[in-house]
Coordinates of C-alpha atoms and ligand atoms in Angstrom, one line a residue:
X998 CA -23.2 10.3 0.3
X999 CA -22.4 11.7 -3.1
X1000 CA -20.1 14.3 -1.6
X1001 CA -18.3 11.6 0.4
X1002 CA -17.9 9.4 -2.7
X1003 CA -16.5 12.3 -4.7
X1004 CA -13.9 13.3 -2.1
X1005 CA -10.4 12.9 -3.6
X1006 CA -8.4 10.3 -1.8
X1007 CA -5.4 11.8 0.0
X1008 CA -2.0 10.1 0.0
X1009 CA 1.1 11.1 1.8
X1010 CA 4.4 10.0 0.2
X1011 CA 7.6 10.0 2.3
X1012 CA 10.9 10.7 0.5
X1013 CA 11.5 12.7 -2.7
X1014 CA 14.2 10.5 -4.4
X1015 CA 13.3 8.6 -7.6
X1016 CA 11.2 5.9 -5.7
X1017 CA 9.2 8.5 -3.9
X1018 CA 8.5 10.7 -6.9
X1019 CA 7.8 7.8 -9.2
X1020 CA 5.2 6.5 -6.6
X1021 CA 3.8 10.0 -6.3
X1022 CA 3.4 10.2 -10.0
X1023 CA 1.6 6.9 -10.3
X1024 CA -0.8 7.9 -7.5
X1025 CA -1.4 11.4 -9.1
X1026 CA -2.2 9.6 -12.4
X1027 CA -4.7 7.5 -10.5
X1028 CA -6.4 10.6 -9.2
X1029 CA -5.0 10.6 -5.7
X1030 CA -4.3 14.0 -4.0
X1031 CA -0.7 13.6 -3.2
X1032 CA 1.5 15.4 -0.7
X1033 CA 5.2 14.6 -0.4
X1034 CA 7.1 14.9 2.9
X1035 CA 10.8 14.7 2.7
X1036 CA 14.1 16.4 3.3
X1037 CA 13.7 18.6 0.2
X1038 CA 16.8 17.8 -1.7
X1039 CA 17.2 16.3 -5.2
X1040 CA 18.8 12.9 -5.0
X1041 CA 22.2 12.8 -6.8
X1042 CA 21.3 9.4 -8.3
X1043 CA 24.4 8.1 -6.6
X1044 CA 24.8 4.6 -8.0
X1045 CA 21.6 4.3 -9.9
X1046 CA 22.2 3.8 -13.6
X1047 CA 19.1 3.3 -15.6
X1048 CA 15.4 2.3 -15.5
X1049 CA 14.5 -1.2 -16.5
X1050 CA 11.1 -0.1 -17.8
X1051 CA 9.6 3.1 -19.0
X1052 CA 7.4 5.3 -16.8
X1053 CA 4.5 6.7 -18.8
X1054 CA 4.6 10.5 -18.7
X1055 CA 8.2 10.7 -17.4
X1056 CA 10.4 8.8 -19.8
X1057 CA 10.4 10.5 -23.2
X1058 CA 13.7 9.4 -24.8
X1059 CA 14.2 6.1 -26.6
X1060 CA 15.5 3.0 -24.8
X1061 CA 19.0 1.7 -25.3
X1062 CA 20.1 -1.9 -25.1
X1063 CA 22.4 -2.7 -22.2
X1064 CA 24.8 -5.6 -22.3
X1065 CA 26.0 -7.4 -19.1
X1066 CA 29.4 -9.1 -19.2
X1067 CA 30.8 -11.4 -16.5
X1068 CA 34.5 -12.0 -16.0
X1069 CA 34.8 -15.1 -13.8
X1070 CA 32.2 -17.3 -12.2
X1071 CA 28.9 -16.4 -10.5
X1072 CA 30.0 -18.0 -7.3
X1073 CA 33.3 -16.0 -7.3
X1074 CA 31.3 -12.8 -8.1
X1075 CA 28.9 -13.5 -5.2
X1076 CA 31.7 -14.1 -2.8
X1077 CA 33.6 -10.9 -4.0
X1078 CA 30.5 -8.8 -3.3
X1079 CA 28.9 -10.4 -0.3
X1080 CA 31.7 -12.4 1.3
X1081 CA 31.0 -16.0 2.4
X1082 CA 27.5 -15.3 3.6
X1083 CA 25.0 -18.0 2.6
X1084 CA 21.4 -17.3 1.5
X1085 CA 22.3 -14.5 -1.0
X1086 CA 21.4 -15.4 -4.5
X1087 CA 23.0 -14.0 -7.6
X1088 CA 21.9 -15.3 -11.0
X1089 CA 24.1 -16.0 -14.0
X1090 CA 21.2 -14.7 -16.2
X1091 CA 21.3 -11.3 -14.4
X1092 CA 25.1 -11.0 -14.9
X1093 CA 25.1 -11.9 -18.6
X1094 CA 21.8 -10.6 -19.9
X1095 CA 20.9 -7.9 -22.5
X1096 CA 17.9 -5.8 -22.0
X1097 CA 16.5 -2.3 -22.7
X1098 CA 17.2 0.6 -20.5
X1099 CA 15.6 4.1 -20.1
X1100 CA 17.3 7.2 -18.7
X1101 CA 16.7 7.4 -15.0
X1102 CA 18.1 10.9 -14.7
X1103 CA 15.8 12.3 -17.3
X1104 CA 12.7 10.6 -15.7
X1105 CA 13.7 11.9 -12.3
X1106 CA 14.3 15.4 -13.6
X1107 CA 10.8 15.3 -15.2
X1108 CA 9.2 14.1 -12.0
X1109 CA 11.0 16.8 -10.0
X1110 CA 9.8 19.5 -12.3
X1111 CA 6.2 18.4 -11.9
X1112 CA 6.1 17.4 -8.2
X1113 CA 8.7 19.6 -6.4
X1114 CA 6.0 22.1 -5.4
X1115 CA 4.1 19.3 -3.6
X1116 CA 7.2 18.5 -1.4
X1117 CA 6.9 19.7 2.2
X1118 CA 10.4 20.0 3.7
X1119 CA 10.7 17.8 6.8
X1120 CA 14.5 17.4 7.5
X1121 CA 14.2 14.4 9.8
X1122 CA 11.2 12.2 9.5
X1123 CA 11.0 9.8 12.5
X1124 CA 8.5 7.5 14.2
X1125 CA 7.7 10.4 16.7
X1126 CA 7.1 12.8 13.8
X1127 CA 4.7 10.3 12.1
X1128 CA 2.7 9.8 15.3
X1129 CA 2.6 13.5 16.3
X1130 CA 2.5 15.3 13.0
X1131 CA 1.5 13.0 10.2
X1132 CA -1.2 10.8 11.8
X1133 CA -3.4 13.8 12.8
X1134 CA -3.5 15.0 9.2
X1135 CA -5.5 11.8 8.4
X1136 CA -4.2 10.7 5.0
X1137 CA -6.1 7.8 3.5
X1138 CA -2.8 6.0 2.7
X1139 CA 0.9 6.6 3.3
X1140 CA 3.6 5.4 0.9
X1141 CA 7.2 5.5 2.2
X1142 CA 10.5 5.4 0.3
X1143 CA 12.7 6.7 3.0
X1144 CA 15.1 4.1 4.5
X1145 CA 13.0 1.6 6.6
X1146 CA 15.5 2.2 9.4
X1147 CA 14.2 5.8 9.8
X1148 CA 10.7 4.5 10.7
X1149 CA 11.7 1.7 13.0
X1150 CA 10.9 2.3 16.7
X1151 CA 11.7 -1.2 18.0
X1152 CA 14.6 -3.6 17.9
X1153 CA 14.6 -5.1 14.4
X1154 CA 17.2 -6.6 12.2
X1155 CA 18.4 -4.6 9.1
X1156 CA 20.7 -6.8 7.1
X1157 CA 22.8 -4.9 4.6
X1158 CA 26.1 -4.9 2.7
X1159 CA 28.5 -2.0 2.8
X1160 CA 30.3 -1.3 -0.5
X1161 CA 32.2 1.6 -2.0
X1162 CA 30.9 3.4 -5.1
X1163 CA 31.6 6.3 -7.4
X1164 CA 29.3 7.7 -10.0
X1165 CA 30.0 10.4 -12.6
X1166 CA 28.7 13.8 -11.2
X1167 CA 29.9 16.4 -13.7
X1168 CA 28.2 19.2 -11.7
X1169 CA 30.6 18.4 -8.8
X1170 CA 33.6 17.6 -11.0
X1171 CA 33.5 13.9 -10.0
X1172 CA 34.3 11.3 -12.6
X1173 CA 34.9 7.5 -12.2
X1174 CA 38.5 6.4 -12.9
X1175 CA 37.6 3.9 -15.5
X1176 CA 34.9 3.6 -18.1
X1177 CA 33.7 0.5 -20.0
X1178 CA 32.3 0.5 -23.5
X1179 CA 29.1 2.5 -23.8
X1180 CA 25.8 0.7 -22.7
X1181 CA 27.8 -2.0 -21.0
X1182 CA 27.8 -3.3 -17.4
X1183 CA 31.1 -5.2 -16.6
X1184 CA 30.9 -7.6 -13.7
X1185 CA 34.3 -8.7 -12.5
X1186 CA 34.8 -11.7 -10.1
X1187 CA 38.6 -11.8 -10.2
X1188 CA 41.0 -10.8 -7.5
X1189 CA 43.2 -8.9 -9.9
X1190 CA 40.6 -6.3 -10.4
X1191 CA 39.5 -4.4 -7.3
X1192 CA 36.0 -3.3 -8.4
X1193 CA 33.2 -5.8 -9.0
X1194 CA 31.0 -3.8 -11.2
X1195 CA 31.6 -0.9 -13.7
X1196 CA 29.0 0.4 -16.1
X1197 CA 28.7 3.1 -18.7
X1198 CA 25.0 3.8 -19.4
X1199 CA 23.6 6.9 -21.1
X1200 CA 27.0 8.5 -20.9
X1201 CA 27.4 8.1 -17.1
X1202 CA 29.9 5.7 -15.4
X1203 CA 29.3 4.0 -12.1
X1204 CA 31.8 1.8 -10.3
X1205 CA 31.4 -0.4 -7.2
X1206 CA 34.0 -2.0 -4.9
X1207 CA 33.5 -4.6 -2.1
X1208 CA 33.7 -3.4 1.5
X1209 CA 37.1 -3.3 3.1
X1210 CA 39.8 -0.9 2.1
X1211 CA 38.5 2.4 0.6
X1212 CA 39.6 2.7 -3.1
X1213 CA 42.1 5.5 -3.5
X1214 CA 40.1 7.8 -5.8
X1215 CA 38.5 11.1 -5.0
X1216 CA 34.7 11.0 -4.9
X1217 CA 34.4 7.3 -3.8
X1218 CA 31.8 7.0 -1.0
X1219 CA 30.4 4.3 1.2
X1220 CA 27.1 2.9 0.1
X1221 CA 24.7 0.7 2.0
X1222 CA 23.0 -2.0 0.0
X1223 CA 19.9 -3.3 1.8
X1224 CA 19.4 -7.0 1.9
X1225 CA 16.5 -7.8 4.2
X1226 CA 14.7 -6.8 7.4
X1227 CA 12.1 -8.2 9.8
X1228 CA 10.9 -4.7 10.6
X1229 CA 7.1 -4.4 10.6
X1230 CA 6.8 -0.9 12.2
X1231 CA 3.9 1.1 10.7
X1232 CA 2.8 -2.0 8.9
X1233 CA -0.1 -0.2 7.2
X1234 CA 2.4 2.0 5.3
X1235 CA 3.1 1.0 1.7
X1236 CA 6.9 0.5 1.3
X1237 CA 8.5 1.2 -2.1
X1238 CA 12.1 1.5 -3.4
X1239 CA 15.2 -0.4 -2.3
X1240 CA 15.6 1.5 1.0
X1241 CA 11.9 1.8 1.8
X1242 CA 11.4 -2.0 1.5
X1243 CA 14.9 -2.7 2.7
X1244 CA 15.1 -5.5 0.2
X1245 CA 18.0 -6.5 -2.2
X1246 CA 17.7 -5.6 -5.8
X1247 CA 14.5 -3.5 -5.8
X1248 CA 14.5 -1.3 -8.9
X1249 CA 13.3 2.3 -9.0
X1250 CA 10.8 1.9 -11.8
X1251 CA 8.7 -0.6 -9.7
X1252 CA 7.8 2.0 -7.1
X1253 CA 4.7 3.3 -8.9
X1254 CA 3.2 -0.1 -9.8
X1255 CA 4.0 -1.4 -6.3
X1256 CA 2.2 1.5 -4.7
X1257 CA -0.9 1.1 -6.9
X1258 CA -1.0 -2.7 -6.5
X1259 CA -0.9 -2.4 -2.7
X1260 CA -3.6 0.3 -2.8
X1261 CA -5.9 -1.9 -4.9
X1262 CA -5.4 -4.8 -2.3
X1263 CA -6.8 -2.7 0.5
Ligands
FAD183 C1 25.4 1.2 -6.6 C2 23.9 1.2 -6.9 C3 23.4 1.1 -8.2 C4 22.0 1.1 -8.4 N1 21.6 1.0 -9.7 C5 20.3 1.1 -10.0 C6 19.8 1.1 -11.3 O1 20.5 1.0 -12.2 N2 18.4 1.2 -11.5 C7 17.6 1.3 -10.5 O2 16.4 1.4 -10.7 N3 18.0 1.3 -9.2 C8 19.3 1.2 -8.9 N4 19.8 1.3 -7.6 C9 18.9 1.3 -6.5 C10 18.1 2.5 -6.2 O3 17.0 2.5 -7.0 C11 18.8 3.8 -6.4 O4 19.9 3.9 -5.5 C12 17.9 5.0 -6.3 O5 18.5 6.2 -6.7 C13 17.4 5.2 -4.9 O6 16.2 6.0 -4.9 P1 15.3 6.1 -3.7 O7 14.2 7.1 -4.0 O8 14.9 4.8 -3.2 O9 16.2 6.7 -2.5 P2 16.9 8.1 -2.3 O10 17.3 8.7 -3.6 O11 18.0 7.9 -1.3 O12 15.8 9.0 -1.8 C14 15.3 8.9 -0.4 C15 14.7 10.3 -0.1 O13 14.2 10.3 1.3 C16 14.8 11.4 2.0 N5 15.0 11.0 3.3 C17 15.7 9.9 3.8 N6 15.6 9.8 5.1 C18 14.8 10.8 5.5 C19 14.4 11.3 6.8 N7 14.7 10.6 7.9 N8 13.6 12.4 6.8 C20 13.3 13.0 5.7 N9 13.7 12.7 4.5 C21 14.4 11.6 4.4 C22 16.0 11.7 1.2 O14 16.4 13.1 1.4 C23 15.6 11.5 -0.2 O15 14.9 12.5 -0.8 C24 21.1 1.3 -7.3 C25 21.6 1.4 -6.0 C26 23.0 1.4 -5.8 C27 23.5 1.6 -4.4

């Protein structure tokens, strides 16, 4: 009995982007034996700008204060981003707030340096792979951050919004065509300005445009923003991150806490 009690609990984490590695980190800190399965490639942080809370052991630098500014009304902003769809909520508070920010690139780089050796390269995780390869390995729990669409084996609805975005990627020579004042997120609801959001945080600029015509700048790419899903495939898996949960507005720093909270509810 003592031996059984002492056995380290084994967790599998799917995905090695920020959400996957932040969840792996939280589990490792909680004495889980963690193995990560993913296409083994560092995420480019495309779009992600900053952490809204520190992650113990991964964020080392100081926080900075980020200012949100809104040009126009909340309703016009919601319509510019999401069209006339009802049921999507956007708050004035979120578009005009000030709050502390931590460097997501630094935290992800720190997580990669610690956890990269635990990543097993699986280029295409699918429901079949889970059933044939993962299940027989008998992990106590599975945490997934890969897009929920990748693990869906039935007909489920995945509501999402397509937008265009560009983020500074100096390593690839890509730079956004406009940059707001430092540590500012500009939200623009007007017709005169094509983009709806432009930010400059920790020296990196990100811009987003509504769906429709592709903005005429090199490096602009289509981005899927998850909104909601009714998918309950592999319902015993713990879903983290915006794509893993397929939910609007989920932030990367929540992945670790969410995984631990769900584990404690078992
Ligand atoms: C424009 C924009 C701005 C955002 N800003 C912020 C922000 O400021 N702060 C914030 O916290 N979040 C932000 N987000 C949300 C989100 O947190 C970030 O996009 C974040 O980088 C996503 O990390 P992730 O780990 O969830 O996904 P990803 O970085 O996409 O990682 C997914 C991982 O799973 C792997 N994978 C996927 N499918 C498979 C498969 N079938 N088989 C094997 N491997 C697979 C990928 O290779 C990758 O390693 C933003 C999102 C967008 C679109």
